[in-house]
mmCIF file of C-alpha atoms and ligand atoms in Angstrom:
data_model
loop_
_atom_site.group_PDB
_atom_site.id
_atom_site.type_symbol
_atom_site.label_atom_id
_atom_site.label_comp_id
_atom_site.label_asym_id
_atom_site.label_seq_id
_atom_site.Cartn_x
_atom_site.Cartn_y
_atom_site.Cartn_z
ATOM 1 C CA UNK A 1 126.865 75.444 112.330
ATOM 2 C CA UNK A 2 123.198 75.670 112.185
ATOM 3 C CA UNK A 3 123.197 78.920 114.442
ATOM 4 C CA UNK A 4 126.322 80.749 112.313
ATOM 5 C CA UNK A 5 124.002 80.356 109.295
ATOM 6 C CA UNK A 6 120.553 81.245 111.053
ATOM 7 C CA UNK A 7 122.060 84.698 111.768
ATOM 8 C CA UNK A 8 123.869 85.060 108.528
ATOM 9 C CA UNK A 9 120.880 84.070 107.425
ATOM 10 C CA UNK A 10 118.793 87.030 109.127
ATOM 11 C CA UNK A 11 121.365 89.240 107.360
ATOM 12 C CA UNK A 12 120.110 87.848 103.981
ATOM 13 C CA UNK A 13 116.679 88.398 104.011
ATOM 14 C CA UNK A 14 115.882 91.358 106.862
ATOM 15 C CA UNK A 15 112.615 92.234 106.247
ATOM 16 C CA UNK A 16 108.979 91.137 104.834
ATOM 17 C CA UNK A 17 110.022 92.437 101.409
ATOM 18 C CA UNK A 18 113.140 91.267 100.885
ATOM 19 C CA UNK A 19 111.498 87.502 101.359
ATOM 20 C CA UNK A 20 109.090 88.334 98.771
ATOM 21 C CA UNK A 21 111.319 90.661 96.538
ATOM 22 C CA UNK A 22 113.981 87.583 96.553
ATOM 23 C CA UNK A 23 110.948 85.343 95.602
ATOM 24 C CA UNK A 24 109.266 87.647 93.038
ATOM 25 C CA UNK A 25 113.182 88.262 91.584
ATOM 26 C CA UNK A 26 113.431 84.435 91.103
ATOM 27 C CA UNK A 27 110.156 83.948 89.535
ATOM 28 C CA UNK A 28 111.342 86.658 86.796
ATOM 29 C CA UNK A 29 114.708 84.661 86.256
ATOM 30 C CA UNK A 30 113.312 81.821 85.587
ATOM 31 C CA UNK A 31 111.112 83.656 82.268
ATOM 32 C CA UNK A 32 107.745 84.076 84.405
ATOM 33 C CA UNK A 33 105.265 86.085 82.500
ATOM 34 C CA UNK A 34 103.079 85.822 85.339
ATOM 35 C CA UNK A 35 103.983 86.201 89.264
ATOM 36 C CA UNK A 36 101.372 85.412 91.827
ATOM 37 C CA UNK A 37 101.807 86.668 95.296
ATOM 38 C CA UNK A 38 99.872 85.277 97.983
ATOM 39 C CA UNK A 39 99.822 86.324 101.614
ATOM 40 C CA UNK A 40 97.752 85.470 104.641
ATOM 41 C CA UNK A 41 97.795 87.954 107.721
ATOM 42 C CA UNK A 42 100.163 90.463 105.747
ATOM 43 C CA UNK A 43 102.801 87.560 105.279
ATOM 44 C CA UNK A 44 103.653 86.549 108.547
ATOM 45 C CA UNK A 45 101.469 83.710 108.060
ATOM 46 C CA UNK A 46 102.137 82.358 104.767
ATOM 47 C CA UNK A 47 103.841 83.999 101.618
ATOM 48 C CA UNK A 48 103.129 81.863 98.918
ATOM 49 C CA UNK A 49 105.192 82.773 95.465
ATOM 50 C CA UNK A 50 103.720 80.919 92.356
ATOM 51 C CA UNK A 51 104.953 81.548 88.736
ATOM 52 C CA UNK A 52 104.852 79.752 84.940
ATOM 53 C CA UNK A 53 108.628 80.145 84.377
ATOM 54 C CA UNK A 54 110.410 77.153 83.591
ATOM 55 C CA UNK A 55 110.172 75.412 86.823
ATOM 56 C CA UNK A 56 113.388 73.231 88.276
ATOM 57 C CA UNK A 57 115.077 70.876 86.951
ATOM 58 C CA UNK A 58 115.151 67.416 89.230
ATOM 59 C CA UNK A 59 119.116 67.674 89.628
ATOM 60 C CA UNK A 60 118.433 70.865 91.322
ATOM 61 C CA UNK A 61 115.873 69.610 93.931
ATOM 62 C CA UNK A 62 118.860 69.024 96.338
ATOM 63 C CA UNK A 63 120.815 71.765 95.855
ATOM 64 C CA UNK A 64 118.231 74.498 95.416
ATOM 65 C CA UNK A 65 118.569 75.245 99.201
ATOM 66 C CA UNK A 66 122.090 74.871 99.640
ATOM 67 C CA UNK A 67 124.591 78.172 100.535
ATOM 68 C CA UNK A 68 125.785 79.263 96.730
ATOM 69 C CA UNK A 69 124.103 77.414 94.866
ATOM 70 C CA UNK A 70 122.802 79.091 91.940
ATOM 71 C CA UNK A 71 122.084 78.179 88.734
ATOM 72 C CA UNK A 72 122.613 81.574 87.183
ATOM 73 C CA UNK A 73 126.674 82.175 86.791
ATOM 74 C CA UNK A 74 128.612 79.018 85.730
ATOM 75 C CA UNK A 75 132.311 80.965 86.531
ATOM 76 C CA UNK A 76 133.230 84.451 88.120
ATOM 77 C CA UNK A 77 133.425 86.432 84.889
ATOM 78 C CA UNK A 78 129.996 86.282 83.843
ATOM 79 C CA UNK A 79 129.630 88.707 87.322
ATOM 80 C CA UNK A 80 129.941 91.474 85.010
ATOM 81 C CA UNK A 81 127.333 90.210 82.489
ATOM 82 C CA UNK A 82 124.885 89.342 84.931
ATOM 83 C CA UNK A 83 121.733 89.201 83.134
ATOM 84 C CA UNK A 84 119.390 88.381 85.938
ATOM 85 C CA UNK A 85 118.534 89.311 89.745
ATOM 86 C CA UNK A 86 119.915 86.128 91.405
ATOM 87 C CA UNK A 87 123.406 85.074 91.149
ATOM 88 C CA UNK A 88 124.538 84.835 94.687
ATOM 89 C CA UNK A 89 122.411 81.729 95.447
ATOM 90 C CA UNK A 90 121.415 82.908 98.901
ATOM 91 C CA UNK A 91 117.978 83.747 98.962
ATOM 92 C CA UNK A 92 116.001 80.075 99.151
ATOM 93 C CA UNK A 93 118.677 78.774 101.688
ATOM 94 C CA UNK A 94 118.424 81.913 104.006
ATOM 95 C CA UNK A 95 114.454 81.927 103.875
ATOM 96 C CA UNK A 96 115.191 78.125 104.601
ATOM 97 C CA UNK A 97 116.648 78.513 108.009
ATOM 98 C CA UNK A 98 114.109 81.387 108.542
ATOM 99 C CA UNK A 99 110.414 79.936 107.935
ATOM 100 C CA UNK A 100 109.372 76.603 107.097
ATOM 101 C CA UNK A 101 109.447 76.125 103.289
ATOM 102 C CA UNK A 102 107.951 73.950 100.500
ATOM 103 C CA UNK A 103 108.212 73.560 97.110
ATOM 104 C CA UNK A 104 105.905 72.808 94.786
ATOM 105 C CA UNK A 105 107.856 72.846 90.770
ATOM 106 C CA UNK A 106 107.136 71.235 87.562
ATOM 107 C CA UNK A 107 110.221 71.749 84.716
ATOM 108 C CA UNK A 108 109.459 72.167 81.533
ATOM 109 C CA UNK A 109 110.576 69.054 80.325
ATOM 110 C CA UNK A 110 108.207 66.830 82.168
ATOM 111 C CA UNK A 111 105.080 65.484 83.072
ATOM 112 C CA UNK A 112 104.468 65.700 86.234
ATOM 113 C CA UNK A 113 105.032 67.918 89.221
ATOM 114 C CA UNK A 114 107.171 67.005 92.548
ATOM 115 C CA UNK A 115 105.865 68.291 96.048
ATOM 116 C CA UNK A 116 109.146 69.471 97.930
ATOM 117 C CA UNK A 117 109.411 70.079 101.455
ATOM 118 C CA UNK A 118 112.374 71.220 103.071
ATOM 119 C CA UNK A 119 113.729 71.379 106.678
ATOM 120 C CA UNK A 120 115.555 74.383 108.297
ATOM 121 C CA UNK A 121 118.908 73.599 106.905
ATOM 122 C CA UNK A 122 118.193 72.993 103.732
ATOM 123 C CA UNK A 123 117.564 69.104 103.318
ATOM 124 C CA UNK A 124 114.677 67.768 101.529
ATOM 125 C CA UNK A 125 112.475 66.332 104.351
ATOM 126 C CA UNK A 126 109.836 64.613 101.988
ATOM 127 C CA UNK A 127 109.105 64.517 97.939
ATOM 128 C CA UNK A 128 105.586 63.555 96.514
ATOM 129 C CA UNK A 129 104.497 63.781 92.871
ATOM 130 C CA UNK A 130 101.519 66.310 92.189
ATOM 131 C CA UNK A 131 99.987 67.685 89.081
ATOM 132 C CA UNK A 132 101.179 71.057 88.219
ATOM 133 C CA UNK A 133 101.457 73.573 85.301
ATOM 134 C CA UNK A 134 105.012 74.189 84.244
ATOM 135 C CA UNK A 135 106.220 76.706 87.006
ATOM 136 C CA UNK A 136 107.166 76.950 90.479
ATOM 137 C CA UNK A 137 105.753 77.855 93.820
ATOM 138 C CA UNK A 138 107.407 78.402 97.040
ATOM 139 C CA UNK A 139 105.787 78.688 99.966
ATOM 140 C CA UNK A 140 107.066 80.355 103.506
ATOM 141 C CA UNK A 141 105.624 79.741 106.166
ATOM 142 C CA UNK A 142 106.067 81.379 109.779
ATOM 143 C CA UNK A 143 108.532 83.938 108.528
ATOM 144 C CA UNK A 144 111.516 84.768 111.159
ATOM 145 C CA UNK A 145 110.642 82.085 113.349
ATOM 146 C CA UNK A 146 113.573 80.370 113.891
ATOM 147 C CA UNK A 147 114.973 83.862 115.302
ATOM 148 C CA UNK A 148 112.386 85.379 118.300
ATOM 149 C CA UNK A 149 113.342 88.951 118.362
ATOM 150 C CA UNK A 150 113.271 89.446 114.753
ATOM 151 C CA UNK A 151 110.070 87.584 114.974
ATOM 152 C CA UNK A 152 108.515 89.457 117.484
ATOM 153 C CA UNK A 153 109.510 92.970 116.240
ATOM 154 C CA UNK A 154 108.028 91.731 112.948
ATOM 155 C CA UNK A 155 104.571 90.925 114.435
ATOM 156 C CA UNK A 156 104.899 94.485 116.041
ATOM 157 C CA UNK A 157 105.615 96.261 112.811
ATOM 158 C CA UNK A 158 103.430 93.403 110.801
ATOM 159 C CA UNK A 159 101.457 96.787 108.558
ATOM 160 C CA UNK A 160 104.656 98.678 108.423
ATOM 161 C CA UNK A 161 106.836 96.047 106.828
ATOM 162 C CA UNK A 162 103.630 94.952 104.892
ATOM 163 C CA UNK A 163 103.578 99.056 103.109
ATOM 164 C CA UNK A 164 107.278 98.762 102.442
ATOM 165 C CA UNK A 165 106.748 95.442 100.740
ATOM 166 C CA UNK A 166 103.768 96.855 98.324
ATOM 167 C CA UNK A 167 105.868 99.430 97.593
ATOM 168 C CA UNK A 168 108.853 97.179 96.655
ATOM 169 C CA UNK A 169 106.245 94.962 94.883
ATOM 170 C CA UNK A 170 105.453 98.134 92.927
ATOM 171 C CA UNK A 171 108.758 98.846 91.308
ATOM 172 C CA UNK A 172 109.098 95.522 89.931
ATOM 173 C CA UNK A 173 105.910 95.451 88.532
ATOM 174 C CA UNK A 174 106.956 99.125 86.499
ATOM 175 C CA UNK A 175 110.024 98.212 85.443
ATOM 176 C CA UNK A 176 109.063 94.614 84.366
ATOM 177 C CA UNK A 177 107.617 94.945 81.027
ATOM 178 C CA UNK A 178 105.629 91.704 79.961
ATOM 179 C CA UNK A 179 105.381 90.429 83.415
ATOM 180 C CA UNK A 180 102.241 90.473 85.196
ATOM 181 C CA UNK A 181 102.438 90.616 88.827
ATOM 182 C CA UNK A 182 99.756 90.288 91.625
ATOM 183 C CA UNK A 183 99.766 90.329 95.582
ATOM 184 C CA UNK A 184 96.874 89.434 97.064
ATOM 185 C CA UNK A 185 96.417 88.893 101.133
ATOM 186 C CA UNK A 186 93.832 87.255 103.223
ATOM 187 C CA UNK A 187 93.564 87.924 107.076
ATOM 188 C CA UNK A 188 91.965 86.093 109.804
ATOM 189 C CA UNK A 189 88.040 87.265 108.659
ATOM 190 C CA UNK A 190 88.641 85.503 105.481
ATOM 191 C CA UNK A 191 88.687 88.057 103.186
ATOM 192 C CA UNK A 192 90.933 88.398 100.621
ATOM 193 C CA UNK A 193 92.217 91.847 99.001
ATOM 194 C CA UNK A 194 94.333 92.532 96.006
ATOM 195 C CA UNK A 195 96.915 94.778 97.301
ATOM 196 C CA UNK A 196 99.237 94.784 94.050
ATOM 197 C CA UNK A 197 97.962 93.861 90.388
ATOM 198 C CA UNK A 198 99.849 94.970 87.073
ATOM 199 C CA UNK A 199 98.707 94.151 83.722
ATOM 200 C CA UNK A 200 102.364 93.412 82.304
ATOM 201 C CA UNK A 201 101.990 95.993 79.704
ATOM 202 C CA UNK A 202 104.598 96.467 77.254
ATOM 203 C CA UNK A 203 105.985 99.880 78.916
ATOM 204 C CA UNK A 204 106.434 101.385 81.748
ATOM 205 C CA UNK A 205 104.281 104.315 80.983
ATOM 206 C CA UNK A 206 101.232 102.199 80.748
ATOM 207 C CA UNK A 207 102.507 100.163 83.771
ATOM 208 C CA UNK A 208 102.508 103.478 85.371
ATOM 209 C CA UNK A 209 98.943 103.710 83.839
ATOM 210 C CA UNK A 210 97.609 100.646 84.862
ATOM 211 C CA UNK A 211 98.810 100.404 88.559
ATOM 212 C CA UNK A 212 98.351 103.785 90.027
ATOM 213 C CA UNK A 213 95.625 105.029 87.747
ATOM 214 C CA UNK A 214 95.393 106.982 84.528
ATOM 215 C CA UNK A 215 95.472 110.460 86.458
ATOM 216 C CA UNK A 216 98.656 109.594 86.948
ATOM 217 C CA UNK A 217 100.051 109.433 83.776
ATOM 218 C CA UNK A 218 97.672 113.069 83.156
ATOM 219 C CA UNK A 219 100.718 115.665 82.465
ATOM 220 C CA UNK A 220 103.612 112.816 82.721
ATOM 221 C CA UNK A 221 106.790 114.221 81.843
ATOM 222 C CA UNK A 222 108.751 111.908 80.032
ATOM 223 C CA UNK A 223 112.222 112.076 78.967
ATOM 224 C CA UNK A 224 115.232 110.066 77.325
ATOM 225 C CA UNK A 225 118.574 111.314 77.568
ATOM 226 C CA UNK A 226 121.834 109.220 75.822
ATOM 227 C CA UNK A 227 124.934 109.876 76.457
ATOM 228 C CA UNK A 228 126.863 108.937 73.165
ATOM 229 C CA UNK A 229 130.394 107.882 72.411
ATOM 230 C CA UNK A 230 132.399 111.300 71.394
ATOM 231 C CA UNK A 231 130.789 113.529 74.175
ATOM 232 C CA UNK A 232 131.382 111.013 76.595
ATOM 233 C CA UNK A 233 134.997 110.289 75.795
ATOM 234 C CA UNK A 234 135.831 113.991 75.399
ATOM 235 C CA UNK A 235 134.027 114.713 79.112
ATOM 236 C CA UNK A 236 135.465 111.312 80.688
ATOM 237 C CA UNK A 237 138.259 110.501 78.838
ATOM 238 C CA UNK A 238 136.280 107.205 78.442
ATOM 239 C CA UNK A 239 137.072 105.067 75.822
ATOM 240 C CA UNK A 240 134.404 102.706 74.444
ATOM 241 C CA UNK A 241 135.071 99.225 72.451
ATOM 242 C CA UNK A 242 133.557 98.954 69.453
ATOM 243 C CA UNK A 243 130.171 99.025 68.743
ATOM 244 C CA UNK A 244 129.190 101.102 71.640
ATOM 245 C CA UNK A 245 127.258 103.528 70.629
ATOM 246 C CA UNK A 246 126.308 105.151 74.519
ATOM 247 C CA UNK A 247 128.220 105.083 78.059
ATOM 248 C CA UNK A 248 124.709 105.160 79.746
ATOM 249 C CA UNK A 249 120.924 106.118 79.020
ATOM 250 C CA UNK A 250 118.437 107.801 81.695
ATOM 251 C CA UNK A 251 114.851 107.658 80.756
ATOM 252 C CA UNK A 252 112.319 108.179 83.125
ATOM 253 C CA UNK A 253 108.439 109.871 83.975
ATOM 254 C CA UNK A 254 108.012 112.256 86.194
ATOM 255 C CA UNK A 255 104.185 113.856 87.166
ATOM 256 C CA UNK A 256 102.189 115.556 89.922
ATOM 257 C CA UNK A 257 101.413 112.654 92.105
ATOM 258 C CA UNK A 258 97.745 112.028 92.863
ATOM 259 C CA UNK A 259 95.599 113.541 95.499
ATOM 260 C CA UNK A 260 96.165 112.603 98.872
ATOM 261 C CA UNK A 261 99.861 110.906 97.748
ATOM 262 C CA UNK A 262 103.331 112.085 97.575
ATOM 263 C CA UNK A 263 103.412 114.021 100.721
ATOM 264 C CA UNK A 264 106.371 111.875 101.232
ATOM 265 C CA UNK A 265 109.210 111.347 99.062
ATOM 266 C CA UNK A 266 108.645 107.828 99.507
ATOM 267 C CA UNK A 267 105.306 107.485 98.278
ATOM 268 C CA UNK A 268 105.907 106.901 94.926
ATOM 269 C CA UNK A 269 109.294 106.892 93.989
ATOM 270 C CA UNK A 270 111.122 104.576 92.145
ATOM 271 C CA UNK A 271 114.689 104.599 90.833
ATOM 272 C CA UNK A 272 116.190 101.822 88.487
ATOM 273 C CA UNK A 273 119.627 101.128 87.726
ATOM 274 C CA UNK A 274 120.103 98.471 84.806
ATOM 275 C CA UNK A 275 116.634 97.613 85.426
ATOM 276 C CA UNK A 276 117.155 96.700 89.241
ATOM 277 C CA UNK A 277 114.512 98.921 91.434
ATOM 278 C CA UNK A 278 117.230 100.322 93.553
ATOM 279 C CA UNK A 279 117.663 103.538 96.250
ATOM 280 C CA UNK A 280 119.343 106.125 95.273
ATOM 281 C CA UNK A 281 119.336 108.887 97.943
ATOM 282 C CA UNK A 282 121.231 111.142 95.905
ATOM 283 C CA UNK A 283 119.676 111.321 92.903
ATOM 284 C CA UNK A 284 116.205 111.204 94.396
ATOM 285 C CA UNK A 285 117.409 114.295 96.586
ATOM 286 C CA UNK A 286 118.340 116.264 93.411
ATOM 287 C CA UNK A 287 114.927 115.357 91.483
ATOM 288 C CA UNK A 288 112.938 116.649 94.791
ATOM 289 C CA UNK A 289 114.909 119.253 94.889
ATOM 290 C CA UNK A 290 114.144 120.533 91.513
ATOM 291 C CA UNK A 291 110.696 119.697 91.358
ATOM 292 C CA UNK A 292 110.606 121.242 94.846
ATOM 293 C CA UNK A 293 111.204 125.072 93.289
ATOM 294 C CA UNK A 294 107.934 124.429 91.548
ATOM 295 C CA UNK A 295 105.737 123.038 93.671
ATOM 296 C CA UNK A 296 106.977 123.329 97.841
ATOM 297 C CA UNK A 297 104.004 121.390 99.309
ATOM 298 C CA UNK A 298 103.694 117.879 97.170
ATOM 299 C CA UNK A 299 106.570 115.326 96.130
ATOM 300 C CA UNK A 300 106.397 113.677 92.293
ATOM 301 C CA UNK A 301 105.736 110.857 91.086
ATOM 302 C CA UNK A 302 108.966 109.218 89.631
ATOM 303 C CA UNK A 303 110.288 106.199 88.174
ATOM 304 C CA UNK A 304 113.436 106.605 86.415
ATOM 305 C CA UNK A 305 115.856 103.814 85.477
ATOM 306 C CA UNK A 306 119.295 104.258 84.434
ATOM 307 C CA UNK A 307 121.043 102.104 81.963
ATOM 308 C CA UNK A 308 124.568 101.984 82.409
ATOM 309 C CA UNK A 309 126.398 99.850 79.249
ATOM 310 C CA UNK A 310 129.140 97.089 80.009
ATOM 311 C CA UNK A 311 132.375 99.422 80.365
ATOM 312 C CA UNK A 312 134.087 97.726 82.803
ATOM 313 C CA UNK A 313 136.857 97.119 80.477
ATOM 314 C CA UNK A 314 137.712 100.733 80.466
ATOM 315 C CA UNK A 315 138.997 100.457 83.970
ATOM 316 C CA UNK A 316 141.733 99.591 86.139
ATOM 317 C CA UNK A 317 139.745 97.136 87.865
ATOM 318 C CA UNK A 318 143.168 96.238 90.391
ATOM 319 C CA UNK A 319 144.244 99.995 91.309
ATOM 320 C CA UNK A 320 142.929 102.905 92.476
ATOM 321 C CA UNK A 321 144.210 105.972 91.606
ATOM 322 C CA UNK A 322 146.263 108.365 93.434
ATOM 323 C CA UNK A 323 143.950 111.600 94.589
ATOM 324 C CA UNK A 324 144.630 114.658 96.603
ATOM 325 C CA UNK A 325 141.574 116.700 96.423
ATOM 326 C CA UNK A 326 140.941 119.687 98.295
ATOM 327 C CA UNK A 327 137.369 121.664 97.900
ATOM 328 C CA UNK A 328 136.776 125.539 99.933
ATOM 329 C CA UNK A 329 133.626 126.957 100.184
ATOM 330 C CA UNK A 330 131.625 129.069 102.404
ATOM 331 C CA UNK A 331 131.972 128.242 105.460
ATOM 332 C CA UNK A 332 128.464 128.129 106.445
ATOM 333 C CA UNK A 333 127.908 125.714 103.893
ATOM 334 C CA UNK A 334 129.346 122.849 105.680
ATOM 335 C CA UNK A 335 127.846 120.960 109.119
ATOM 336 C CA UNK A 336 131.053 120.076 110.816
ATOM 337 C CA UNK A 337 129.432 118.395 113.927
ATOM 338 C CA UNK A 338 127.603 115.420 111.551
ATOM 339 C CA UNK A 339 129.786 113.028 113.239
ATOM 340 C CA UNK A 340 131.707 112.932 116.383
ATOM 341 C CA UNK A 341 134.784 112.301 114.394
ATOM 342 C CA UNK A 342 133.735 115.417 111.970
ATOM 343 C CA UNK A 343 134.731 112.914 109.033
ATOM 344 C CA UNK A 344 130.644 113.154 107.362
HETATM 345 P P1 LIG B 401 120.004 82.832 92.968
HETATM 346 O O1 LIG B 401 118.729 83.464 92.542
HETATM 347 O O2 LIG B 401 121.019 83.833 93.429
HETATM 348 O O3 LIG B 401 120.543 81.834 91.975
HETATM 349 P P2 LIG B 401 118.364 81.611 95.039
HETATM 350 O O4 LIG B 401 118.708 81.074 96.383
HETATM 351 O O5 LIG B 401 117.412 82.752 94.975
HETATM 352 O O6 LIG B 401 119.724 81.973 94.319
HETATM 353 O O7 LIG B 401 117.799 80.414 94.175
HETATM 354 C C1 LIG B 401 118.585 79.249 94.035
HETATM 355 C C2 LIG B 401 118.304 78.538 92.729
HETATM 356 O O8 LIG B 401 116.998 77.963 92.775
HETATM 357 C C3 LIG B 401 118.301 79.421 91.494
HETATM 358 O O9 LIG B 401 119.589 79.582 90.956
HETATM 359 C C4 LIG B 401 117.366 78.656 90.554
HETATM 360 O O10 LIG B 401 118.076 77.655 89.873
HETATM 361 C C5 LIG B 401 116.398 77.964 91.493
HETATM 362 N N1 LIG B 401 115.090 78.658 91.605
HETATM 363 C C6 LIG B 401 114.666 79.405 92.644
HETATM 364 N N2 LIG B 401 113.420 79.883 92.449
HETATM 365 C C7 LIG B 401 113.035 79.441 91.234
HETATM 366 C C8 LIG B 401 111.840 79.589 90.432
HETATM 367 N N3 LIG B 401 110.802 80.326 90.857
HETATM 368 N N4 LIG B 401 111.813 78.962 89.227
HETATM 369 C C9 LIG B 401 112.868 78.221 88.795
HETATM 370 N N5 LIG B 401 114.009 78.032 89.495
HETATM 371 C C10 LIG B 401 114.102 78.634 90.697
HETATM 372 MG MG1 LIG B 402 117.386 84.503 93.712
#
């Protein structure tokens, strides 16, 4: 058993930012308004997670690290009204089987603070008392080591991973209004570097501002578009319940990126969907692609969320529909030989 759920485990949490993402994400559920991120030797060390949100509560302790256990969704429904980032209660128990973790937490509703230490499958292996703010820290340490060839290709790709994760760092520190979020890391010649700071400003704009530099909100773009009730319903044949005003809401900033950036797409781009940093290949295509007809040799700057409003009602959420579609164009618009089986 303790094998099946070390590689399901590995499927969980695949990379240096998804341990911290699920970490940082958990911090924000629990009403953080400040998110420190710690890291020594680019976090395959020590990632250390600390927050003031409202800390666990002592009936949790046990359970915290358990497969499904989540505090977030008390039955299925509330799936669709899934306010925050957690619900599937995977995250601490995979990073469990996958580093050696401890918890250090102090609820809101007491005194003290409680040390917890935890052992590969998820049992409390000792509890101490310790003084504490309200808040939580978790603590990894050794990440992937309970799987060698994940670990190993880890310490191979250690400054890879370790740009993917500021970058992932990055979008939550946009989109999260009011939160402040910093990611420090200290390698073996005892420095220590801040690699990620935002100010938790009250929009994204000045988030934009305040993390990548003024120049690059110089000549933002910014735009707002609603999609309201009637234009929807008469394009869709979408109806809304009452009190909908909108089907869904884009908003987003779009500007030259700064010198010496954005000769990727990747640099900085960031696409949100219901306020979850998300990819979306095929909308970031068709932005590049526009902003390419202007400007061939540089990539934007972009973070655009999407809001999309609760209208699951509106569907047949058992069926699907019948559809026989059939599209001709030019031939030499189409790449037959994508695939083997020409299906893509
Ligand atoms: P999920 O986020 O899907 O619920 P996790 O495995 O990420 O599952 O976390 C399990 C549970 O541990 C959460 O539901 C929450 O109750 C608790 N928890 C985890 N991190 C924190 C934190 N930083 N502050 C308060 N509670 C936390
Ligand atoms: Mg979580």
């Amino acid at each position: 058993r303790g094998s099946v759920h070390r590689i399901c485990s590995g499927q969980v949490v695949l990379t240096l930012a998804t341990a911290v993402k699920e970490l940082v994400e958990n911090s924000i559920d629990a009403g953080a308004t400040i998110v420190e991120v710690k890291l020594r030797e680019y976090g395959s060390e020590m990632i250390d997670v600390s927050d003031n949100g409202l800390g666990v509560e002592e009936k949790n302790f046990e359970g915290l690290t358990l497969k499904h256990h989540t505090s977030k969704l008390e039955d299925f429904s509330d799936l669709i009204n899934v306010e925050t980032f957690g619900f599937r209660g995977e995250a601490l128990s995979s990073l469990c089987a996958l580093s050696v973790m401890n918890v250090v937490t102090r609820h809101k509703d007491v005194e003290v603070g409680t040390k917890l230490e935890y052992d590969n499958h998820g049992k409390v292996n000792s509890r101490s008392s310790v003084a504490r703010q309200i808040g939580t820290t978790v603590t990894l340490q050794n990440l992937f080591y309970t799987l060698p060839v994940r670990h190993k290709e880890f310490q191979r790709n250690l400054k890879k991973e370790f740009v993917k994760m500021v970058h992932v760092l990055n979008a939550y520190c946009l989109i999260n209004t009011g939160v402040r979020i910093t990611c420090t890391n200290q390698t073996g010649k005892g420095n220590r570097t801040t690699v990620v700071s935002s100010k938790g400003n009250q929009t994204v704009k000045e988030n934009i501002s305040n993390i990548f530099g003024p120049k690059q909100v110089q000549s933002i773009l910014e735009f707002k578009q609603h999609k309201p009730t009637e234009e929807v319903s008469t394009e869709y044949g979408i109806k809304l319940t009452d009190g909908q005003t909108e089907l869904f809401k884009i908003e987003g900033h779009i500007s030259k990126c700064e010198h010496g950036q954005g000769r990727s797409s990747a640099d900085r781009q960031f696409y949100f969907i219901n306020k979850r940093p998300c990819d979306h290949s095929k909308l970031s295509k068709l932005v590049n692609e526009v902003y390419h007809q202007y400007n061939r040799h540089q990539y934007p700057f972009v973070a655009l969320s999407i809001t999309i409003q609760k209208v699951y009602d509106q569907y047949n959420r058992h069926q699907y529909p019948f559809v026989a579609l059939s599209i001709t164009i030019q031939k030499e618009s189409v790449d037959v030989n994508v695939t083997p089986d020409k299906r893509q």
